mmCIF file of C-alpha atoms in Angstrom:
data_model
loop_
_atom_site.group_PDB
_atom_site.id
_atom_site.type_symbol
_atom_site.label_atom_id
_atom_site.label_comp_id
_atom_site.label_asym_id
_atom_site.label_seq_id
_atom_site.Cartn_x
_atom_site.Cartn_y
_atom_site.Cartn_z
ATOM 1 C CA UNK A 1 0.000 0.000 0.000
ATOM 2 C CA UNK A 2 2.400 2.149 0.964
ATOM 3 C CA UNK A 3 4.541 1.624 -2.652
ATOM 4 C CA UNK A 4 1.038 2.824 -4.402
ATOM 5 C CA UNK A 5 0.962 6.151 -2.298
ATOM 6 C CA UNK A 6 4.821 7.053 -3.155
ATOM 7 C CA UNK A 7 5.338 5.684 -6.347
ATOM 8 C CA UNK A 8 5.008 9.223 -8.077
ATOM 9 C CA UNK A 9 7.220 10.344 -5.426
ATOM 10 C CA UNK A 10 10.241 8.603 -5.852
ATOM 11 C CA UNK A 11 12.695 7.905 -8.724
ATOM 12 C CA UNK A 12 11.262 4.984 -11.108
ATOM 13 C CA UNK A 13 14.514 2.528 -9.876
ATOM 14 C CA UNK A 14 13.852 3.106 -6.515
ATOM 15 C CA UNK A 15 10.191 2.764 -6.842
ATOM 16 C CA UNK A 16 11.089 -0.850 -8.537
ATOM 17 C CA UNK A 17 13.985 -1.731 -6.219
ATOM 18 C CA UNK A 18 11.347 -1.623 -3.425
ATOM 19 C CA UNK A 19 8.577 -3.628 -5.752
ATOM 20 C CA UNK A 20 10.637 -6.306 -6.344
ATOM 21 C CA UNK A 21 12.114 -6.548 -2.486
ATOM 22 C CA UNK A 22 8.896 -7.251 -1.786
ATOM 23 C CA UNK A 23 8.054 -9.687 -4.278
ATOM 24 C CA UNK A 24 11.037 -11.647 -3.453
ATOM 25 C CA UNK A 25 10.146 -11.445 0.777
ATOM 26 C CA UNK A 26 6.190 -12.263 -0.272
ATOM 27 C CA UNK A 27 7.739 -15.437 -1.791
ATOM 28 C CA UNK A 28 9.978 -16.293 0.437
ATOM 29 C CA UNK A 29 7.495 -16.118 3.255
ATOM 30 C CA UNK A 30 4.532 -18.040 1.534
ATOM 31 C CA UNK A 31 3.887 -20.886 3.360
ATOM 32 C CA UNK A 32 4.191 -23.411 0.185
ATOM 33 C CA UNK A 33 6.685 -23.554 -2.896
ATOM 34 C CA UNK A 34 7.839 -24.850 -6.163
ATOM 35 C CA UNK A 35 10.282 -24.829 -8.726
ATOM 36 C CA UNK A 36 8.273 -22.309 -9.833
ATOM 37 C CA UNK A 37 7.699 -20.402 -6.987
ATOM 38 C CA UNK A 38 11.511 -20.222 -6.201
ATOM 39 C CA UNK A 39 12.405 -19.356 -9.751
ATOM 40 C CA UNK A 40 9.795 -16.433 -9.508
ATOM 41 C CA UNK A 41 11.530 -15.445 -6.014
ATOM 42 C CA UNK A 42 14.731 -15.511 -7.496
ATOM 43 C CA UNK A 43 14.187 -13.423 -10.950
ATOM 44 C CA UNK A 44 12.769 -10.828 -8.447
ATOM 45 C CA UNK A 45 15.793 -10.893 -5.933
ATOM 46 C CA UNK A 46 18.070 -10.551 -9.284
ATOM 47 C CA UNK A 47 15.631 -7.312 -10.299
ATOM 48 C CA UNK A 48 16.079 -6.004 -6.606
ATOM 49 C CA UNK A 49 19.749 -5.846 -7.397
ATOM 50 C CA UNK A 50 19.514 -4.270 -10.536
ATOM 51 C CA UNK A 51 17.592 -1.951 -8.983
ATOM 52 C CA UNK A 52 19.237 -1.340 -6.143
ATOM 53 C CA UNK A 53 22.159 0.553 -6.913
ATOM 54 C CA UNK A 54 19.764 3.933 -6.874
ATOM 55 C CA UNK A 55 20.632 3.604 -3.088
ATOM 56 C CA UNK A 56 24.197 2.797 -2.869
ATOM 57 C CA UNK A 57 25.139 6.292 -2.437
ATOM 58 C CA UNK A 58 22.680 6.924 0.467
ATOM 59 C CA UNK A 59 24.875 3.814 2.158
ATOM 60 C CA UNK A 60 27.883 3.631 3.575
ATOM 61 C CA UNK A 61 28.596 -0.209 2.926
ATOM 62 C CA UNK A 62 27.426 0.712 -0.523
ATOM 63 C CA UNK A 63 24.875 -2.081 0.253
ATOM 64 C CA UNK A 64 27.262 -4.724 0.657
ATOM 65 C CA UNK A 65 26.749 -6.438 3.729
ATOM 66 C CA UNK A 66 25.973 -9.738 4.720
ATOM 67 C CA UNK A 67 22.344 -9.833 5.496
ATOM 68 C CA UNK A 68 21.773 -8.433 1.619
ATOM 69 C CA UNK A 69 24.072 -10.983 0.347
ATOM 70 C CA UNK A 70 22.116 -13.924 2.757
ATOM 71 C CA UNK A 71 19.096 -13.006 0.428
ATOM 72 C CA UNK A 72 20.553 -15.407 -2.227
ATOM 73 C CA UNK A 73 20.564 -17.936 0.312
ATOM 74 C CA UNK A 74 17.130 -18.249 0.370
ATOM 75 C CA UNK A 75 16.421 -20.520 -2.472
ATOM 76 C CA UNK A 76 19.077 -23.259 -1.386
ATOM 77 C CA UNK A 77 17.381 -22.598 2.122
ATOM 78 C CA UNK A 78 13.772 -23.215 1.266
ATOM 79 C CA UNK A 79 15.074 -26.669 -1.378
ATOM 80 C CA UNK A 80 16.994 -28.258 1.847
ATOM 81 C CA UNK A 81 14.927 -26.890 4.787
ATOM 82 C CA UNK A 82 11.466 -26.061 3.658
ATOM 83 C CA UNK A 83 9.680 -23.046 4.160
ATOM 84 C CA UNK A 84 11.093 -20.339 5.976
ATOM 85 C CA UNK A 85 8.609 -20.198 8.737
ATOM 86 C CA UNK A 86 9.540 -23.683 9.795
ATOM 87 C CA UNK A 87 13.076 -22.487 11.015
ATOM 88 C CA UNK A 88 14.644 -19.920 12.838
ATOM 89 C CA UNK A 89 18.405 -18.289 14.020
ATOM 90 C CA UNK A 90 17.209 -18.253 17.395
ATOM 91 C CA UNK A 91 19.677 -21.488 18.274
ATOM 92 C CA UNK A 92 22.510 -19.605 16.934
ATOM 93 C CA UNK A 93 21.678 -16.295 18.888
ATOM 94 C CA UNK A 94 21.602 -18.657 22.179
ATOM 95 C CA UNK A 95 24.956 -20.049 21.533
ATOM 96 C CA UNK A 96 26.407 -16.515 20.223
ATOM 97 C CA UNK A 97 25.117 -15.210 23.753
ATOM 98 C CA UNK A 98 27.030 -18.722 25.611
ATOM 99 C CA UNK A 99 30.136 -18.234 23.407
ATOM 100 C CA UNK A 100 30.573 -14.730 23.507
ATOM 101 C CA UNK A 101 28.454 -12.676 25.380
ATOM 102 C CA UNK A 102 28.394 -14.249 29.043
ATOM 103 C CA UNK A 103 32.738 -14.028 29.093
ATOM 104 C CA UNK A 104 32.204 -10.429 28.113
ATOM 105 C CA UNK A 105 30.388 -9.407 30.787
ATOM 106 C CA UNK A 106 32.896 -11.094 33.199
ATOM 107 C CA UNK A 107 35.585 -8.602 31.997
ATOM 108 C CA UNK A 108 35.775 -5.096 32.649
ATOM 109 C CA UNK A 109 36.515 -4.413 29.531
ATOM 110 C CA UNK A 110 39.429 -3.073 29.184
ATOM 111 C CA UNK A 111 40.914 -3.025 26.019
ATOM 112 C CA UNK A 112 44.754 -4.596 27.310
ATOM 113 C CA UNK A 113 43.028 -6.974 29.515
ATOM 114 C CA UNK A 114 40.464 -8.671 27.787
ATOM 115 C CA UNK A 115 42.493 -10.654 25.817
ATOM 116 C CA UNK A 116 44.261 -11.901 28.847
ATOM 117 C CA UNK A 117 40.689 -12.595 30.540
ATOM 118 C CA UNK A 118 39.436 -14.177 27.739
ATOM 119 C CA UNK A 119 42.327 -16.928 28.246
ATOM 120 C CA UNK A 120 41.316 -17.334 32.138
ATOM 121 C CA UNK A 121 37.982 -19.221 30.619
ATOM 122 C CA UNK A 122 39.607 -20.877 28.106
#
């Protein structure tokens, strides 16, 4: 809805670039898919990236960062996993906060001791 209301707004590319996003995360998300399905979600991930450029110099990274390049993940994701709904990071975050977190907060964090702290749990 909102894409309708600013369309006229905003440069053509970045009106696409942000059609297309959207295509690709409506596809991703459905709940079912099929070679057809993820070769639709693909073509429109590949137009988001044509697209996107229009915003490179509003970014710093220049848009290269890792959750844009995870997007091409997706496909490979949804063939050996199923449907994104079915899975989540939140394992990962748990061991991130085990692994790293927990020992950080056990420092003072100083920048000349931490390395030495670190070692104390090892």
């Amino acid at each position: 809805i909102v894409l309708i209301c600013i369309h006229d707004q905003i440069p053509l590319q970045a009106a696409l670039c942000l059609r297309h996003f959207i295509d690709f995360y409506q596809q991703a998300m459905a709940h079912e898919h099929s070679e057809n399905t993820i070769r639709q979600m693909n073509c429109s991930l590949t137009l988001y990236n044509k697209y996107s450029s229009i915003f490179e110099k509003y970014s710093k990274s220049r848009l290269n960062f890792p959750k844009n390049h995870a997007l091409w993940k997706y496909a490979e994701d949804i063939k050996s996993h199923g449907v994104v709904r079915n899975y989540s990071t939140n394992s990962t975050e748990l061991q991130h906060k085990r692994d790293a977190k927990k020992p950080a907060k056990r420092t003072n964090f100083h920048k000349n001791s931490f390395t030495e702290q670190v070692f104390v749990f090892c």
